[in-house]
Amino acid sequence: MLNYSKKYAILIAYLVTLSQDLIDQAIEIHDRQMMILQSKGRKTQEEMQRENGKAVNEKVVHFADIGAALIQARDEGLDPFSTIEKVMPWDKIVASVEEAKKLARPMDYDYLDLLENRFTYLRKYTPALLKSLEFRSTKAAEPLLRALKTLNEMNKSGKRKVPDGAPLDFVPKRWEKHVYDEEGIINRHYYEMAALTELKNHIRSGDVSVVGSRLHKDFEDYLVPKDEWTTTNLKETRLAVRSSAEEYLEERRKALAERFTWISNNLDSLEGVNIEKAKLRVDRLEKNTPEDA
């Protein structure tokens, strides 16, 4: 039977592995949810386009007719308003413009404005995600980590309004007009969605690491800690190469010189190899594949 020390060691090893797996699964779920968020926005916009296709086409026809009337009025020196009203009554033009405003999508045809109703769905897990996991980052992603810290503090305190001075440097240009307006008032929903989306992106790029993760840990965690390395007896590292770059390069130079010397001394006895006009020539290998292969 295993003694207690060995049992505990196995149990601890299992729990560490389980913890890593659970953290990685949590990150994978978050990544998937952010992809679903974007996908839902695209699909909603596509559905709107299908539903409003006939009405949008009608407005395009109106625009073309009115535009043609304006061109005619200018070319022939006619009164533009009278010319336009021959094409369409003024009250119908006003009504058409109002309908067009409702049908219009952003000039860049983005769908971020359609995501706000998904915020409640994300809130089912994101507070627990931010509370349970610890993130680290490169310098480039530090504003994002400050934003995540702000959101975590808001979750703990129950505050709904994003505090003044909250980090905004992480917000991509695409999200800016949704996250804050011209007066600097921050939309909580879009602020959080932008931060969570950027968290997904930065974890993928490696700018943000997750403490305790196996797949998304800090690159430095793959290396021997510097303090431990400096106290290691380099002669006992069992590395296949020298620990000093200078020694390694010198060793490679020496090995290369030895090989050149051997080739020089044995060139005449090497089959398929010769030097002509200071150029090394190697004969082409003959095919040894059977004809019926």
Coordinates of C-alpha atoms in Angstrom, one line a residue:
M1 CA 0.0 0.0 0.0
L2 CA 1.1 3.6 -0.7
N3 CA 2.2 5.5 2.3
Y4 CA 0.4 8.7 3.2
S5 CA 3.2 11.0 1.9
K6 CA 3.0 9.4 -1.6
K7 CA -0.8 9.5 -1.5
Y8 CA -0.8 13.2 -0.8
A9 CA 1.8 13.8 -3.4
I10 CA -0.3 12.1 -6.1
L11 CA -3.4 13.9 -4.9
I12 CA -1.7 17.3 -5.1
A13 CA -0.3 16.5 -8.6
Y14 CA -3.8 15.6 -9.7
L15 CA -5.4 18.7 -8.2
V16 CA -2.7 20.9 -9.8
T17 CA -3.4 19.3 -13.2
L18 CA -7.2 19.6 -12.6
S19 CA -6.9 23.3 -11.7
Q20 CA -4.9 24.0 -14.9
D21 CA -7.5 22.1 -17.0
L22 CA -10.4 24.0 -15.5
I23 CA -8.7 27.4 -16.0
D24 CA -8.0 26.5 -19.6
Q25 CA -11.6 25.4 -20.1
A26 CA -12.8 28.7 -18.6
I27 CA -10.7 30.6 -21.1
E28 CA -11.9 28.5 -24.0
I29 CA -15.5 29.1 -23.0
H30 CA -14.9 32.8 -22.8
D31 CA -13.2 32.8 -26.2
R32 CA -16.1 30.9 -27.7
Q33 CA -18.7 33.3 -26.1
M34 CA -16.9 36.3 -27.5
M35 CA -17.0 34.7 -31.0
I36 CA -20.7 34.0 -30.5
L37 CA -21.2 37.6 -29.5
Q38 CA -19.7 38.8 -32.8
S39 CA -21.5 36.1 -34.8
K40 CA -24.9 37.1 -33.3
G41 CA -24.3 40.7 -34.3
R42 CA -23.5 39.8 -37.9
K43 CA -26.5 37.5 -38.2
T44 CA -28.8 40.1 -36.7
Q45 CA -27.6 42.6 -39.3
E46 CA -28.0 40.2 -42.1
E47 CA -31.6 39.4 -41.0
M48 CA -32.4 43.1 -40.9
Q49 CA -31.0 43.4 -44.4
R50 CA -33.2 40.6 -45.6
E51 CA -36.3 41.9 -43.9
N52 CA -35.8 45.5 -45.0
G53 CA -34.5 44.7 -48.5
K54 CA -37.6 45.8 -50.3
A55 CA -38.0 49.0 -48.3
V56 CA -34.3 49.9 -48.7
N57 CA -34.6 49.3 -52.5
E58 CA -37.6 51.7 -52.5
K59 CA -35.6 54.4 -50.9
V60 CA -32.7 53.9 -53.4
V61 CA -35.2 54.4 -56.2
H62 CA -36.6 57.5 -54.6
F63 CA -33.0 58.9 -54.2
A64 CA -32.3 58.1 -57.8
D65 CA -35.5 59.8 -59.0
I66 CA -34.9 62.9 -56.8
G67 CA -31.3 63.1 -57.9
A68 CA -32.2 62.9 -61.5
A69 CA -34.7 65.7 -61.0
L70 CA -32.1 67.9 -59.3
I71 CA -29.7 67.3 -62.2
Q72 CA -32.4 68.2 -64.7
A73 CA -33.2 71.4 -62.8
R74 CA -29.6 72.6 -62.7
D75 CA -29.0 71.7 -66.4
E76 CA -32.1 73.4 -67.6
G77 CA -32.2 76.3 -65.1
L78 CA -35.5 75.2 -63.6
D79 CA -36.8 75.7 -60.0
P80 CA -35.4 72.6 -58.1
F81 CA -38.3 72.3 -55.7
S82 CA -40.9 72.4 -58.4
T83 CA -39.0 69.9 -60.5
I84 CA -38.6 67.5 -57.5
E85 CA -42.3 67.7 -56.6
K86 CA -43.2 66.6 -60.1
V87 CA -41.4 63.4 -59.3
M88 CA -42.7 63.0 -55.8
P89 CA -45.0 65.1 -53.5
W90 CA -43.2 67.0 -50.8
D91 CA -45.0 65.2 -47.9
K92 CA -44.0 61.9 -49.4
I93 CA -40.4 63.0 -49.7
V94 CA -40.4 64.0 -46.0
A95 CA -42.0 60.6 -45.0
S96 CA -39.5 58.7 -47.2
V97 CA -36.6 60.5 -45.5
E98 CA -37.8 59.6 -42.0
E99 CA -38.2 56.0 -43.1
A100 CA -34.7 56.0 -44.5
K101 CA -33.3 57.2 -41.2
K102 CA -34.8 54.2 -39.5
L103 CA -33.6 51.8 -42.1
A104 CA -30.1 53.2 -42.3
R105 CA -27.1 51.3 -40.9
P106 CA -23.8 52.9 -39.9
M107 CA -21.6 54.1 -42.8
D108 CA -19.0 51.5 -42.0
Y109 CA -21.8 48.9 -42.0
D110 CA -20.7 47.6 -38.6
Y111 CA -22.9 45.6 -36.3
L112 CA -21.6 46.6 -32.9
D113 CA -24.6 48.8 -32.2
L114 CA -26.7 45.6 -32.3
L115 CA -24.8 43.9 -29.5
E116 CA -26.0 45.7 -26.4
N117 CA -28.9 43.3 -25.8
R118 CA -26.3 40.5 -25.5
F119 CA -24.8 42.2 -22.4
T120 CA -27.1 40.5 -19.9
Y121 CA -26.2 37.1 -21.3
L122 CA -22.5 37.7 -20.9
R123 CA -23.1 38.8 -17.3
K124 CA -24.1 35.3 -16.4
Y125 CA -20.4 34.3 -16.2
T126 CA -18.1 37.2 -16.7
P127 CA -18.2 38.5 -13.1
A128 CA -17.1 35.1 -11.9
L129 CA -14.4 34.9 -14.6
L130 CA -12.9 38.2 -13.6
K131 CA -13.1 37.4 -9.9
S132 CA -11.6 33.9 -10.1
L133 CA -8.8 34.3 -12.6
E134 CA -5.6 36.3 -12.3
F135 CA -4.2 37.9 -15.4
R136 CA -0.8 39.3 -16.2
S137 CA 0.3 41.2 -19.3
T138 CA 3.0 42.7 -21.3
K139 CA 3.4 46.5 -21.2
A140 CA 1.2 46.9 -24.3
A141 CA -1.8 45.3 -22.5
E142 CA -1.5 47.1 -19.2
P143 CA -4.4 49.5 -19.9
L144 CA -6.6 46.4 -20.5
L145 CA -5.7 44.9 -17.1
R146 CA -6.5 48.2 -15.4
A147 CA -9.9 48.2 -17.1
L148 CA -10.5 44.6 -16.0
K149 CA -9.6 45.6 -12.4
T150 CA -12.0 48.5 -12.6
L151 CA -14.8 46.1 -13.8
N152 CA -14.0 43.6 -11.0
E153 CA -14.2 46.4 -8.4
M154 CA -17.5 47.5 -9.8
N155 CA -18.8 44.0 -9.6
K156 CA -17.7 43.7 -5.9
S157 CA -19.2 47.1 -4.9
G158 CA -22.4 46.7 -7.1
K159 CA -21.8 50.0 -8.8
R160 CA -23.3 50.4 -12.3
K161 CA -21.7 53.6 -13.5
V162 CA -18.1 53.4 -14.8
P163 CA -16.1 55.7 -12.6
D164 CA -14.4 58.8 -13.9
G165 CA -10.9 58.2 -14.9
A166 CA -11.5 54.6 -15.9
P167 CA -8.9 53.4 -18.4
L168 CA -9.9 54.0 -22.0
D169 CA -6.5 53.4 -23.8
F170 CA -7.4 49.8 -24.4
V171 CA -10.6 50.6 -26.4
P172 CA -10.1 49.9 -30.2
K173 CA -11.1 52.6 -32.6
R174 CA -14.0 50.5 -33.8
W175 CA -15.5 50.4 -30.4
E176 CA -14.9 54.1 -29.4
K177 CA -18.2 55.6 -30.5
H178 CA -20.1 53.0 -28.6
V179 CA -18.0 53.0 -25.4
Y180 CA -18.1 56.8 -24.9
D181 CA -19.7 59.8 -26.4
E182 CA -18.4 63.2 -27.3
E183 CA -18.8 64.4 -23.7
G184 CA -16.8 61.5 -22.4
I185 CA -19.8 59.7 -20.8
I186 CA -19.0 55.9 -20.7
N187 CA -21.5 53.3 -21.7
R188 CA -21.1 50.6 -19.1
H189 CA -22.4 47.8 -21.3
Y190 CA -20.1 48.6 -24.2
Y191 CA -17.1 49.3 -21.9
E192 CA -17.4 45.9 -20.5
M193 CA -18.0 44.1 -23.8
A194 CA -15.0 45.9 -25.4
A195 CA -12.8 44.9 -22.4
L196 CA -13.9 41.3 -22.6
T197 CA -13.4 41.2 -26.3
E198 CA -9.9 42.6 -26.0
L199 CA -9.2 40.1 -23.2
K200 CA -9.9 37.3 -25.7
N201 CA -7.8 38.9 -28.4
H202 CA -4.8 39.6 -26.1
I203 CA -4.8 36.1 -24.6
R204 CA -4.7 34.8 -28.1
S205 CA -1.8 37.0 -29.1
G206 CA 0.1 36.2 -25.9
D207 CA 0.1 39.7 -24.5
V208 CA -2.1 38.6 -21.6
S209 CA -1.3 35.4 -19.7
V210 CA -3.4 33.6 -17.1
V211 CA -1.9 32.5 -13.8
G212 CA -2.3 28.8 -13.2
S213 CA -3.1 28.0 -16.9
R214 CA -1.2 25.4 -18.9
L215 CA -2.1 26.8 -22.3
H216 CA -2.0 30.5 -21.6
K217 CA 0.7 30.9 -19.0
D218 CA 3.4 33.6 -19.1
F219 CA 6.3 32.7 -21.5
E220 CA 8.7 33.2 -18.6
D221 CA 7.1 30.3 -16.8
Y222 CA 8.4 28.0 -19.4
L223 CA 12.0 29.0 -18.5
V224 CA 14.1 28.1 -15.5
P225 CA 13.8 31.0 -13.0
K226 CA 16.8 33.3 -13.2
D227 CA 17.6 33.0 -9.5
E228 CA 17.6 29.2 -9.8
W229 CA 19.7 29.2 -12.9
T230 CA 22.4 31.4 -11.4
T231 CA 22.8 29.0 -8.5
T232 CA 22.9 25.9 -10.7
N233 CA 26.1 24.0 -11.2
L234 CA 26.4 24.5 -15.0
K235 CA 28.6 21.4 -15.2
E236 CA 25.7 19.3 -14.0
T237 CA 23.0 20.7 -16.2
R238 CA 23.3 17.8 -18.7
L239 CA 22.7 20.2 -21.6
A240 CA 23.8 19.1 -25.0
V241 CA 25.5 22.4 -25.7
R242 CA 27.8 24.8 -23.9
S243 CA 26.1 27.3 -21.6
S244 CA 28.3 30.1 -22.9
A245 CA 27.6 31.5 -26.4
E246 CA 31.3 32.1 -27.0
E247 CA 32.3 28.6 -26.0
Y248 CA 29.5 27.1 -28.2
L249 CA 30.5 29.2 -31.2
E250 CA 34.2 28.3 -30.8
E251 CA 33.3 24.6 -30.5
R252 CA 31.2 24.8 -33.7
R253 CA 34.0 26.6 -35.6
K254 CA 36.5 23.9 -34.5
A255 CA 34.1 21.1 -35.5
L256 CA 33.5 22.8 -38.9
A257 CA 37.3 23.2 -39.5
E258 CA 37.9 19.5 -38.7
R259 CA 35.2 18.5 -41.2
F260 CA 36.7 20.7 -43.9
T261 CA 40.1 19.3 -43.3
W262 CA 38.8 15.7 -43.5
I263 CA 37.0 16.5 -46.8
S264 CA 40.1 18.1 -48.2
N265 CA 42.2 15.1 -47.4
N266 CA 39.7 12.5 -48.7
L267 CA 38.2 14.3 -51.6
D268 CA 39.8 12.0 -54.2
S269 CA 38.2 8.9 -52.6
L270 CA 34.7 10.3 -52.2
E271 CA 32.3 9.0 -54.8
G272 CA 30.1 11.5 -56.6
V273 CA 31.9 14.5 -55.2
N274 CA 34.5 16.7 -56.9
I275 CA 35.7 20.3 -57.1
E276 CA 35.9 22.0 -60.4
K277 CA 36.9 25.6 -60.9
A278 CA 36.6 26.3 -57.2
K279 CA 33.1 24.9 -57.1
L280 CA 31.9 21.9 -55.2
R281 CA 29.9 19.5 -57.4
V282 CA 27.8 16.6 -56.1
D283 CA 26.4 14.0 -58.6
R284 CA 22.7 13.6 -58.8
L285 CA 21.4 10.6 -57.0
E286 CA 20.1 7.8 -59.2
K287 CA 16.5 6.6 -58.9
N288 CA 16.2 3.4 -57.0
T289 CA 12.4 3.1 -57.2
P290 CA 11.2 -0.1 -58.8
E291 CA 9.6 0.3 -62.2
D292 CA 6.4 -1.4 -61.1
A293 CA 6.1 0.7 -57.9

